[in-house]
CSV table of C-alpha atoms in Angstrom, one decimal:
chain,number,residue,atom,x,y,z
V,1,UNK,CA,-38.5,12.3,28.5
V,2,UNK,CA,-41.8,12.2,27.5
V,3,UNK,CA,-41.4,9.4,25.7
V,4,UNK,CA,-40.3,7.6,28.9
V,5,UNK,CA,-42.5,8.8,31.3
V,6,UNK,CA,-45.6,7.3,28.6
V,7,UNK,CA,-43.8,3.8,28.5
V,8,UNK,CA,-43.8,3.5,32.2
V,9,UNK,CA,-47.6,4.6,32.2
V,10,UNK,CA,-48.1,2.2,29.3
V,11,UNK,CA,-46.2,-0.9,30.7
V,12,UNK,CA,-48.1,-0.5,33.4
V,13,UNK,CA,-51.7,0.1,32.0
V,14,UNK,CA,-51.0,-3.1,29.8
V,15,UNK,CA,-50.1,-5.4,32.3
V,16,UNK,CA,-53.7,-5.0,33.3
V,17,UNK,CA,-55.3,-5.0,29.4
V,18,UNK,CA,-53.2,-8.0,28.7
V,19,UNK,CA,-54.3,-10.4,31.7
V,20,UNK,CA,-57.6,-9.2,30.5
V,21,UNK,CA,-57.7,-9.7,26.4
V,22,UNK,CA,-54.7,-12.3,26.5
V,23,UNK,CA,-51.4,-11.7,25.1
V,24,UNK,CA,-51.6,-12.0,21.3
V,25,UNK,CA,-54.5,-9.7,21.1
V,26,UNK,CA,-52.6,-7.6,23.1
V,27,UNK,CA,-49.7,-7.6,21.3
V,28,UNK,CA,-52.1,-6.5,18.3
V,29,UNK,CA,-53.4,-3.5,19.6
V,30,UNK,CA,-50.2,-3.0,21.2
V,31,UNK,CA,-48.7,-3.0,17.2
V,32,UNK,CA,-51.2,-1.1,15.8
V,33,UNK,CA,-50.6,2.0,18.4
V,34,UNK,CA,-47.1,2.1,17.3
V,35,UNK,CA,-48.5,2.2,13.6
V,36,UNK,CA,-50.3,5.1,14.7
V,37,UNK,CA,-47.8,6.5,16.4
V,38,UNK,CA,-45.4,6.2,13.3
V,39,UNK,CA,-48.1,7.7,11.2
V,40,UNK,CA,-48.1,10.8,13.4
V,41,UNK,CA,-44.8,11.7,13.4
V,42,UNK,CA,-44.2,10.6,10.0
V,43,UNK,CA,-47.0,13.2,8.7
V,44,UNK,CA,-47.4,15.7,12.1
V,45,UNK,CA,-48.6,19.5,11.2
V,46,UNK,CA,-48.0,20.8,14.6
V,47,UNK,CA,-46.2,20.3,17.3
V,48,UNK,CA,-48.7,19.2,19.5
V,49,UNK,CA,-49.0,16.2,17.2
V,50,UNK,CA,-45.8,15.8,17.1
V,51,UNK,CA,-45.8,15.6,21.2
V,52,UNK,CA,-48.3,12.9,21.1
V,53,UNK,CA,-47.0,10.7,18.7
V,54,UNK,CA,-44.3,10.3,21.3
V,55,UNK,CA,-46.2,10.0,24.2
V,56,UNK,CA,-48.2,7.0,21.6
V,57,UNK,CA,-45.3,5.9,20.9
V,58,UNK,CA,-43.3,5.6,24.5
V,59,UNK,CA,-47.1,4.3,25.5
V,60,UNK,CA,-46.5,1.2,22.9
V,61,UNK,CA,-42.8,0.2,23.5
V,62,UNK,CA,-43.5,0.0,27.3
V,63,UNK,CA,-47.0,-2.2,26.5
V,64,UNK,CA,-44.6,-4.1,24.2
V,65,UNK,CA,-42.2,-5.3,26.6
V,66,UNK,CA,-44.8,-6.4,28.9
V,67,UNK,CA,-47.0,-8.0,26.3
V,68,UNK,CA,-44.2,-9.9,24.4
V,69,UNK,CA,-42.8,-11.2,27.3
V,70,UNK,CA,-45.9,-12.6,28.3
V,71,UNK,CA,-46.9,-13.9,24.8
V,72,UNK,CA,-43.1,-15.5,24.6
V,73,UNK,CA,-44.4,-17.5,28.1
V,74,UNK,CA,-47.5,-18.8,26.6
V,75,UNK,CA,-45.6,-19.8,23.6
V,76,UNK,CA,-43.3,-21.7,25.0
V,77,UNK,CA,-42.9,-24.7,26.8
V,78,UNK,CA,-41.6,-24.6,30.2
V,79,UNK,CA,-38.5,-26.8,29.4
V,80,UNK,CA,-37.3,-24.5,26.8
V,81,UNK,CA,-38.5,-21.1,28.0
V,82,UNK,CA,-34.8,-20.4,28.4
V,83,UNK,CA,-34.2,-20.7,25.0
V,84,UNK,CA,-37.0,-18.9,23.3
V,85,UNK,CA,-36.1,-16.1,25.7
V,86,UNK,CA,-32.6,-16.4,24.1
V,87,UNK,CA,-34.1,-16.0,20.8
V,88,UNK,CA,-36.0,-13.3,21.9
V,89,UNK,CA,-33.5,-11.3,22.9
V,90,UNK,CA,-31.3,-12.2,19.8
V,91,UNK,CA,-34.1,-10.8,17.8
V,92,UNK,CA,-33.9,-8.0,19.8
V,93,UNK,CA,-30.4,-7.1,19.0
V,94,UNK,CA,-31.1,-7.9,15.0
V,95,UNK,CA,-33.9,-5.1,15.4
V,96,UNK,CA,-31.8,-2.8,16.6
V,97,UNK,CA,-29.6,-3.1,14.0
V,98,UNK,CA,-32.2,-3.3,11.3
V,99,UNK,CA,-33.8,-0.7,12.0
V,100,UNK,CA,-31.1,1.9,12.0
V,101,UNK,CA,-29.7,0.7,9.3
V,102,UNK,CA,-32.8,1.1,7.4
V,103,UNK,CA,-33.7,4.3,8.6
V,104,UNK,CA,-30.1,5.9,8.0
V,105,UNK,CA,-29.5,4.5,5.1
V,106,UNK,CA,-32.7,5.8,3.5
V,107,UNK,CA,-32.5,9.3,4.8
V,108,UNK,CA,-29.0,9.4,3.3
V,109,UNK,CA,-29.9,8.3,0.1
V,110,UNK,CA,-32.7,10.5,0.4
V,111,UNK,CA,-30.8,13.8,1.9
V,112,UNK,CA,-31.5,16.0,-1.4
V,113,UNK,CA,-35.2,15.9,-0.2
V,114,UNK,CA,-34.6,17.4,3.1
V,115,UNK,CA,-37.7,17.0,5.8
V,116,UNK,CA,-39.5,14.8,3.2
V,117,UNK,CA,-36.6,12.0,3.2
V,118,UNK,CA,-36.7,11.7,6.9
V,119,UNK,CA,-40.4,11.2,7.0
V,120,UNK,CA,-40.1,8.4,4.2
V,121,UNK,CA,-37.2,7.0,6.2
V,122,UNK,CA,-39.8,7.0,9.6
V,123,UNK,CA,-42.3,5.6,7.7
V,124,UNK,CA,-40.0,2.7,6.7
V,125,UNK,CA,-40.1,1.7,10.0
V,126,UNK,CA,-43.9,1.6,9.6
V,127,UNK,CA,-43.7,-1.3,7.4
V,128,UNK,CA,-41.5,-3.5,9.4
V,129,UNK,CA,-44.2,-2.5,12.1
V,130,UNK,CA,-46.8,-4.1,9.2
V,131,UNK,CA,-44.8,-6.9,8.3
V,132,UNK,CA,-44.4,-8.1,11.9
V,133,UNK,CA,-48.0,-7.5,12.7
V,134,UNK,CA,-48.8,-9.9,9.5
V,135,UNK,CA,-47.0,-12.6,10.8
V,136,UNK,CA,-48.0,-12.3,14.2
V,137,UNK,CA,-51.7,-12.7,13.2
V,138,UNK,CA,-50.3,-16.3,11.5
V,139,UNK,CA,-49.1,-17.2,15.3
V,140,UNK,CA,-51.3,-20.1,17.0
V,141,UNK,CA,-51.4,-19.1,20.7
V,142,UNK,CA,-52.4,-22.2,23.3
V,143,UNK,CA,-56.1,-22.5,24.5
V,144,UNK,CA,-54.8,-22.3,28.1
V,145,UNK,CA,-52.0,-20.7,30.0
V,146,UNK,CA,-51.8,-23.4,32.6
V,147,UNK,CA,-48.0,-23.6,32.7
V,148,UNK,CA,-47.6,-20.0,33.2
């Protein structure tokens, strides 16, 4: 619930921060909250860390649909906007596939560890966090957004 409630608040906020800084940068900071969100659940002490991880973390999905969107405009031209939208979602579906996948598979190959496997297995997601940030920075955004 909490988690919810802070992507609505989120989506919302960043609708405003992204008009403002532009998409990609957005996108950026919007990544790097959900690294720092990942990093405090991955290592929380207390459960009032552990609380705002997911509010961080419900904060940065809902800034990430709005921002991505958005960036996915800029990038594409109007004639195949339908298509990179397509894409989009398809890479959507491969995430949440990935993702599980990863996640599961190293907590079960890491069971014998107890608490400490799952942590490694959260942090795994961390570096597909990374990785996408990475490339993202090698993205070239249009000057203007005139066909938006």
């Amino acid at each position: 619930m909490v988690s919810t409630v802070s992507s609505i608040i989120g989506s919302f906020i960043f609708g405003f921060i992204t008009r403002r800084i532009g998409a990609k940068k957005a996108v950026s900071v919007v990544a790097v909250l959900l690294i720092a969100a990942i990093i405090a659940a991955t290592v929380y002490i207390s459960e009032g860390l552990f609380w705002a991880a997911g509010s961080i973390y419900g904060i940065s999905m809902g800034a990430m649909w709005v921002t991505s969107r958005t960036l996915i405009v800029q990038l594409s031209p109007p004639e195949k906007r339908g298509q990179f939208f397509g894409l989009f979602a398809f890479s959507g579906k491969v995430s949440s596939i990935v993702g599980p996948l990863l996640y599961g598979s190293i907590t079960y190959a890491l069971k014998d560890y107890g608490q400490l496997g799952g942590r490694i297995a959260l942090g795994s997601l961390m570096v597909l966090v990374a990785v996408g940030l990475l490339i993202h920075f090698k993205v070239k955004t249009p000057e203007t957004t005139e066909n938006i």
